[in-house]
PDB file of C-alpha atoms in Angstrom:
ATOM      1  CA  MET A 222      -5.854  10.760 -25.795  1.00  0.00           C
ATOM      2  CA  ARG A 223      -2.984   8.605 -26.921  1.00  0.00           C
ATOM      3  CA  ILE A 224      -2.349   5.302 -25.166  1.00  0.00           C
ATOM      4  CA  ARG A 225       1.272   4.246 -25.107  1.00  0.00           C
ATOM      5  CA  SER A 226       2.322   0.632 -25.292  1.00  0.00           C
ATOM      6  CA  LEU A 227       4.039  -1.183 -22.459  1.00  0.00           C
ATOM      7  CA  THR A 228       7.810  -1.206 -22.528  1.00  0.00           C
ATOM      8  CA  PHE A 229      10.205  -3.746 -21.055  1.00  0.00           C
ATOM      9  CA  GLU A 230      10.753  -1.414 -18.106  1.00  0.00           C
ATOM     10  CA  ASP A 231       6.997  -1.210 -17.503  1.00  0.00           C
ATOM     11  CA  GLY A 232       6.841  -4.999 -17.531  1.00  0.00           C
ATOM     12  CA  LEU A 233       9.623  -5.189 -14.958  1.00  0.00           C
ATOM     13  CA  TYR A 234       7.783  -2.724 -12.699  1.00  0.00           C
ATOM     14  CA  LEU A 235       4.597  -4.790 -13.016  1.00  0.00           C
ATOM     15  CA  PHE A 236       6.533  -7.960 -12.176  1.00  0.00           C
ATOM     16  CA  ILE A 237       8.095  -6.296  -9.112  1.00  0.00           C
ATOM     17  CA  PHE A 238       4.656  -5.034  -8.001  1.00  0.00           C
ATOM     18  CA  GLY A 239       3.260  -8.568  -8.394  1.00  0.00           C
ATOM     19  CA  LEU A 240       6.182  -9.935  -6.381  1.00  0.00           C
ATOM     20  CA  ALA A 241       5.546  -7.365  -3.635  1.00  0.00           C
ATOM     21  CA  LEU A 242       1.870  -8.333  -3.469  1.00  0.00           C
ATOM     22  CA  ALA A 243       2.678 -12.049  -3.491  1.00  0.00           C
ATOM     23  CA  LEU A 244       5.115 -11.685  -0.582  1.00  0.00           C
ATOM     24  CA  ARG A 245       2.601  -9.702   1.424  1.00  0.00           C
ATOM     25  CA  LEU A 246      -0.529 -11.728   0.655  1.00  0.00           C
ATOM     26  CA  PHE A 247       0.868 -15.279   0.870  1.00  0.00           C
ATOM     27  CA  SER A 248      -0.641 -16.995   3.956  1.00  0.00           C
ATOM     28  CA  LEU A 249      -1.735 -13.605   5.273  1.00  0.00           C
ATOM     29  CA  GLY A 250      -4.483 -14.966   7.500  1.00  0.00           C
ATOM     30  CA  ALA A 251      -2.675 -18.075   8.720  1.00  0.00           C
ATOM     31  CA  ALA A 252      -1.241 -16.694  11.961  1.00  0.00           C
ATOM     32  CA  PRO A 253      -3.555 -15.599  14.777  1.00  0.00           C
ATOM     33  CA  LEU A 254      -3.863 -11.910  15.560  1.00  0.00           C
ATOM     34  CA  THR A 255      -1.731 -10.459  18.341  1.00  0.00           C
ATOM     35  CA  ASP A 256      -3.343  -8.391  21.091  1.00  0.00           C
ATOM     36  CA  ALA A 257      -2.538  -5.088  19.382  1.00  0.00           C
ATOM     37  CA  GLU A 258      -3.822  -6.361  16.037  1.00  0.00           C
ATOM     38  CA  ALA A 259      -6.967  -7.731  17.655  1.00  0.00           C
ATOM     39  CA  SER A 260      -7.825  -4.394  19.262  1.00  0.00           C
ATOM     40  CA  TRP A 261      -7.795  -2.674  15.859  1.00  0.00           C
ATOM     41  CA  ALA A 262      -9.696  -5.526  14.224  1.00  0.00           C
ATOM     42  CA  LEU A 263     -12.314  -5.519  16.985  1.00  0.00           C
ATOM     43  CA  GLN A 264     -12.912  -1.806  16.437  1.00  0.00           C
ATOM     44  CA  ALA A 265     -13.513  -2.545  12.759  1.00  0.00           C
ATOM     45  CA  LEU A 266     -15.747  -5.509  13.594  1.00  0.00           C
ATOM     46  CA  ASP A 267     -17.839  -3.424  15.983  1.00  0.00           C
ATOM     47  CA  LEU A 268     -18.270  -0.788  13.292  1.00  0.00           C
ATOM     48  CA  ALA A 269     -19.240  -3.448  10.729  1.00  0.00           C
ATOM     49  CA  ARG A 270     -21.908  -4.745  13.110  1.00  0.00           C
ATOM     50  CA  GLY A 271     -23.435  -1.273  13.413  1.00  0.00           C
ATOM     51  CA  GLU A 272     -22.156  -0.436  16.866  1.00  0.00           C
ATOM     52  CA  GLN A 273     -20.386   2.817  17.654  1.00  0.00           C
ATOM     53  CA  PRO A 274     -16.862   2.011  18.863  1.00  0.00           C
ATOM     54  CA  GLN A 275     -14.252   4.503  19.952  1.00  0.00           C
ATOM     55  CA  ILE A 276     -12.139   4.854  16.828  1.00  0.00           C
ATOM     56  CA  GLY A 277      -8.457   5.354  17.571  1.00  0.00           C
ATOM     57  CA  ALA A 278      -5.789   7.216  15.633  1.00  0.00           C
ATOM     58  CA  GLN A 279      -6.017   4.992  12.554  1.00  0.00           C
ATOM     59  CA  ALA A 280      -9.442   5.929  11.260  1.00  0.00           C
ATOM     60  CA  ALA A 281      -8.724   4.827   7.689  1.00  0.00           C
ATOM     61  CA  TYR A 282      -7.758   1.332   8.822  1.00  0.00           C
ATOM     62  CA  VAL A 283     -10.858   0.922  10.984  1.00  0.00           C
ATOM     63  CA  LEU A 284     -13.244   2.294   8.350  1.00  0.00           C
ATOM     64  CA  LEU A 285     -11.867   0.373   5.366  1.00  0.00           C
ATOM     65  CA  THR A 286     -11.445  -2.854   7.319  1.00  0.00           C
ATOM     66  CA  SER A 287     -14.998  -2.605   8.646  1.00  0.00           C
ATOM     67  CA  LEU A 288     -16.148  -2.210   5.059  1.00  0.00           C
ATOM     68  CA  SER A 289     -14.329  -5.409   4.079  1.00  0.00           C
ATOM     69  CA  PHE A 290     -15.739  -7.160   7.173  1.00  0.00           C
ATOM     70  CA  ALA A 291     -19.254  -6.104   6.188  1.00  0.00           C
ATOM     71  CA  MET A 292     -18.852  -7.163   2.547  1.00  0.00           C
ATOM     72  CA  PHE A 293     -16.970 -10.395   3.148  1.00  0.00           C
ATOM     73  CA  ASN A 294     -16.226 -12.474   6.209  1.00  0.00           C
ATOM     74  CA  ALA A 295     -14.486 -11.106   9.293  1.00  0.00           C
ATOM     75  CA  SER A 296     -11.214 -13.012   9.241  1.00  0.00           C
ATOM     76  CA  ASN A 297      -7.526 -12.556   9.985  1.00  0.00           C
ATOM     77  CA  PHE A 298      -6.877 -12.195   6.251  1.00  0.00           C
ATOM     78  CA  PHE A 299      -9.211  -9.224   5.858  1.00  0.00           C
ATOM     79  CA  ALA A 300      -7.930  -7.698   9.099  1.00  0.00           C
ATOM     80  CA  ARG A 301      -4.441  -7.582   7.564  1.00  0.00           C
ATOM     81  CA  LEU A 302      -5.433  -6.821   3.966  1.00  0.00           C
ATOM     82  CA  LEU A 303      -5.242  -2.994   3.987  1.00  0.00           C
ATOM     83  CA  PRO A 304      -1.644  -2.742   5.294  1.00  0.00           C
ATOM     84  CA  ALA A 305      -0.580  -5.471   2.853  1.00  0.00           C
ATOM     85  CA  LEU A 306      -2.058  -3.639  -0.134  1.00  0.00           C
ATOM     86  CA  ALA A 307      -0.548  -0.341   1.004  1.00  0.00           C
ATOM     87  CA  GLY A 308       2.857  -1.993   1.370  1.00  0.00           C
ATOM     88  CA  GLY A 309       2.540  -3.386  -2.125  1.00  0.00           C
ATOM     89  CA  LEU A 310       1.823   0.104  -3.455  1.00  0.00           C
ATOM     90  CA  LEU A 311       5.080   1.292  -1.926  1.00  0.00           C
ATOM     91  CA  ALA A 312       6.962  -0.747  -4.534  1.00  0.00           C
ATOM     92  CA  LEU A 313       5.472   1.477  -7.258  1.00  0.00           C
ATOM     93  CA  LEU A 314       7.091   4.612  -5.841  1.00  0.00           C
ATOM     94  CA  PRO A 315      10.124   4.552  -8.207  1.00  0.00           C
ATOM     95  CA  ALA A 316       7.782   4.091 -11.174  1.00  0.00           C
ATOM     96  CA  LEU A 317       6.022   7.321 -10.224  1.00  0.00           C
ATOM     97  CA  LEU A 318       9.341   9.135 -10.085  1.00  0.00           C
ATOM     98  CA  ARG A 319      10.433   7.890 -13.515  1.00  0.00           C
ATOM     99  CA  PRO A 320       9.528  11.077 -15.434  1.00  0.00           C
ATOM    100  CA  LEU A 321      11.697  13.087 -13.047  1.00  0.00           C
ATOM    101  CA  LEU A 322      14.737  10.913 -13.756  1.00  0.00           C
ATOM    102  CA  GLY A 323      15.029  11.986 -17.377  1.00  0.00           C
ATOM    103  CA  SER A 324      16.388   9.737 -20.088  1.00  0.00           C
ATOM    104  CA  SER A 325      19.388   8.436 -18.155  1.00  0.00           C
ATOM    105  CA  SER A 326      19.377   4.649 -18.419  1.00  0.00           C
ATOM    106  CA  ARG A 327      21.564   4.336 -15.331  1.00  0.00           C
ATOM    107  CA  LEU A 328      19.013   6.193 -13.197  1.00  0.00           C
ATOM    108  CA  ARG A 329      16.190   4.092 -14.627  1.00  0.00           C
ATOM    109  CA  TRP A 330      17.988   0.867 -13.623  1.00  0.00           C
ATOM    110  CA  ILE A 331      18.607   2.341 -10.169  1.00  0.00           C
ATOM    111  CA  GLY A 332      14.862   2.983  -9.941  1.00  0.00           C
ATOM    112  CA  LEU A 333      14.170  -0.668 -10.774  1.00  0.00           C
ATOM    113  CA  VAL A 334      16.634  -1.823  -8.122  1.00  0.00           C
ATOM    114  CA  LEU A 335      15.001   0.512  -5.598  1.00  0.00           C
ATOM    115  CA  ALA A 336      11.566  -0.878  -6.474  1.00  0.00           C
ATOM    116  CA  LEU A 337      12.860  -4.423  -6.015  1.00  0.00           C
ATOM    117  CA  GLY A 338      14.399  -3.450  -2.671  1.00  0.00           C
ATOM    118  CA  LEU A 339      11.127  -1.918  -1.483  1.00  0.00           C
ATOM    119  CA  ALA A 340       9.269  -5.028  -2.621  1.00  0.00           C
ATOM    120  CA  VAL A 341      11.413  -7.610  -0.810  1.00  0.00           C
ATOM    121  CA  ASP A 342      12.715  -5.685   2.218  1.00  0.00           C
ATOM    122  CA  PRO A 343      11.994  -7.932   5.239  1.00  0.00           C
ATOM    123  CA  GLY A 344      11.159  -5.033   7.546  1.00  0.00           C
ATOM    124  CA  LEU A 345       8.634  -3.548   5.140  1.00  0.00           C
ATOM    125  CA  VAL A 346       7.147  -6.961   4.386  1.00  0.00           C
ATOM    126  CA  SER A 347       6.662  -7.773   8.071  1.00  0.00           C
ATOM    127  CA  LEU A 348       5.211  -4.321   8.759  1.00  0.00           C
ATOM    128  CA  SER A 349       2.833  -4.796   5.831  1.00  0.00           C
ATOM    129  CA  ARG A 350       1.626  -8.111   7.229  1.00  0.00           C
ATOM    130  CA  THR A 351       0.602  -6.581  10.575  1.00  0.00           C
ATOM    131  CA  ALA A 352      -2.972  -5.448  11.141  1.00  0.00           C
ATOM    132  CA  GLY A 353      -3.192  -1.879  12.357  1.00  0.00           C
ATOM    133  CA  SER A 354       0.400  -1.084  11.439  1.00  0.00           C
ATOM    134  CA  LEU A 355       1.495   2.306  10.210  1.00  0.00           C
ATOM    135  CA  MET A 356       2.313   0.961   6.732  1.00  0.00           C
ATOM    136  CA  PRO A 357      -0.650   2.751   5.097  1.00  0.00           C
ATOM    137  CA  ALA A 358       0.522   6.055   6.587  1.00  0.00           C
ATOM    138  CA  LEU A 359       4.058   5.471   5.320  1.00  0.00           C
ATOM    139  CA  ALA A 360       2.950   4.345   1.868  1.00  0.00           C
ATOM    140  CA  PHE A 361       0.396   7.098   1.322  1.00  0.00           C
ATOM    141  CA  SER A 362       2.789   9.782   2.616  1.00  0.00           C
ATOM    142  CA  THR A 363       5.560   8.805   0.226  1.00  0.00           C
ATOM    143  CA  LEU A 364       3.123   8.418  -2.661  1.00  0.00           C
ATOM    144  CA  ALA A 365       1.692  11.881  -1.903  1.00  0.00           C
ATOM    145  CA  LEU A 366       5.187  13.376  -2.009  1.00  0.00           C
ATOM    146  CA  ALA A 367       5.959  11.626  -5.307  1.00  0.00           C
ATOM    147  CA  LEU A 368       2.693  12.794  -6.852  1.00  0.00           C
ATOM    148  CA  PHE A 369       3.333  16.318  -5.585  1.00  0.00           C
ATOM    149  CA  ALA A 370       6.782  16.234  -7.228  1.00  0.00           C
ATOM    150  CA  ARG A 371       5.095  15.191 -10.486  1.00  0.00           C
ATOM    151  CA  ARG A 372       2.664  18.124 -10.111  1.00  0.00           C
ATOM    152  CA  GLU A 373      -0.412  15.881  -9.972  1.00  0.00           C
ATOM    153  CA  MET A 374      -2.120  17.872  -7.270  1.00  0.00           C
ATOM    154  CA  VAL A 375      -5.495  16.100  -7.168  1.00  0.00           C
ATOM    155  CA  TRP A 376      -3.965  12.655  -6.624  1.00  0.00           C
ATOM    156  CA  ALA A 377      -1.400  14.128  -4.249  1.00  0.00           C
ATOM    157  CA  GLY A 378      -4.225  15.605  -2.194  1.00  0.00           C
ATOM    158  CA  ILE A 379      -6.156  12.327  -2.144  1.00  0.00           C
ATOM    159  CA  THR A 380      -3.146  10.315  -1.006  1.00  0.00           C
ATOM    160  CA  ALA A 381      -2.169  12.980   1.543  1.00  0.00           C
ATOM    161  CA  GLY A 382      -5.689  12.801   2.990  1.00  0.00           C
ATOM    162  CA  LEU A 383      -5.434   9.013   3.189  1.00  0.00           C
ATOM    163  CA  ALA A 384      -2.051   9.400   4.903  1.00  0.00           C
ATOM    164  CA  LEU A 385      -3.571  11.712   7.504  1.00  0.00           C
ATOM    165  CA  LEU A 386      -6.409   9.280   8.150  1.00  0.00           C
ATOM    166  CA  ALA A 387      -4.037   6.311   8.295  1.00  0.00           C
ATOM    167  CA  GLY A 388      -2.248   7.282  11.483  1.00  0.00           C
ATOM    168  CA  PRO A 389      -0.193   9.775  13.401  1.00  0.00           C
TER     169      PRO A 389
END
């Protein structure tokens, strides 16, 4: 297996991904949870404590957040961590579609601009910073479609399953 070296374009995608994560994770646990966020977080907390709560439509959020509550401390930060990480992954979507763009430098720059737009879009950032939001469903659905277009069926199936578990 041959490992290729990082190019300038790869470095720009990594920088944009880091920017997306920084925007979503900065002061993530500072604000108190709203009522809707608290209901999802309480389901995860009950599951982390060993109780058997009624799990709603977002099973992936409740299960993964309860895992983080059990491993670490139950806090506002960890209640909002999964949507923030999923929103950060959304910025990597144009990087996945790079092989489909061909060798056109104009299309590659458009992909970088799209990645930057997905990273700093205020609507996506605010949705990513909300516990129990549908950001994981959106991110995993689009990543599943991109992986399907690249003919990586195993990863497309994994992300499609996560999208189905993430919400309606």
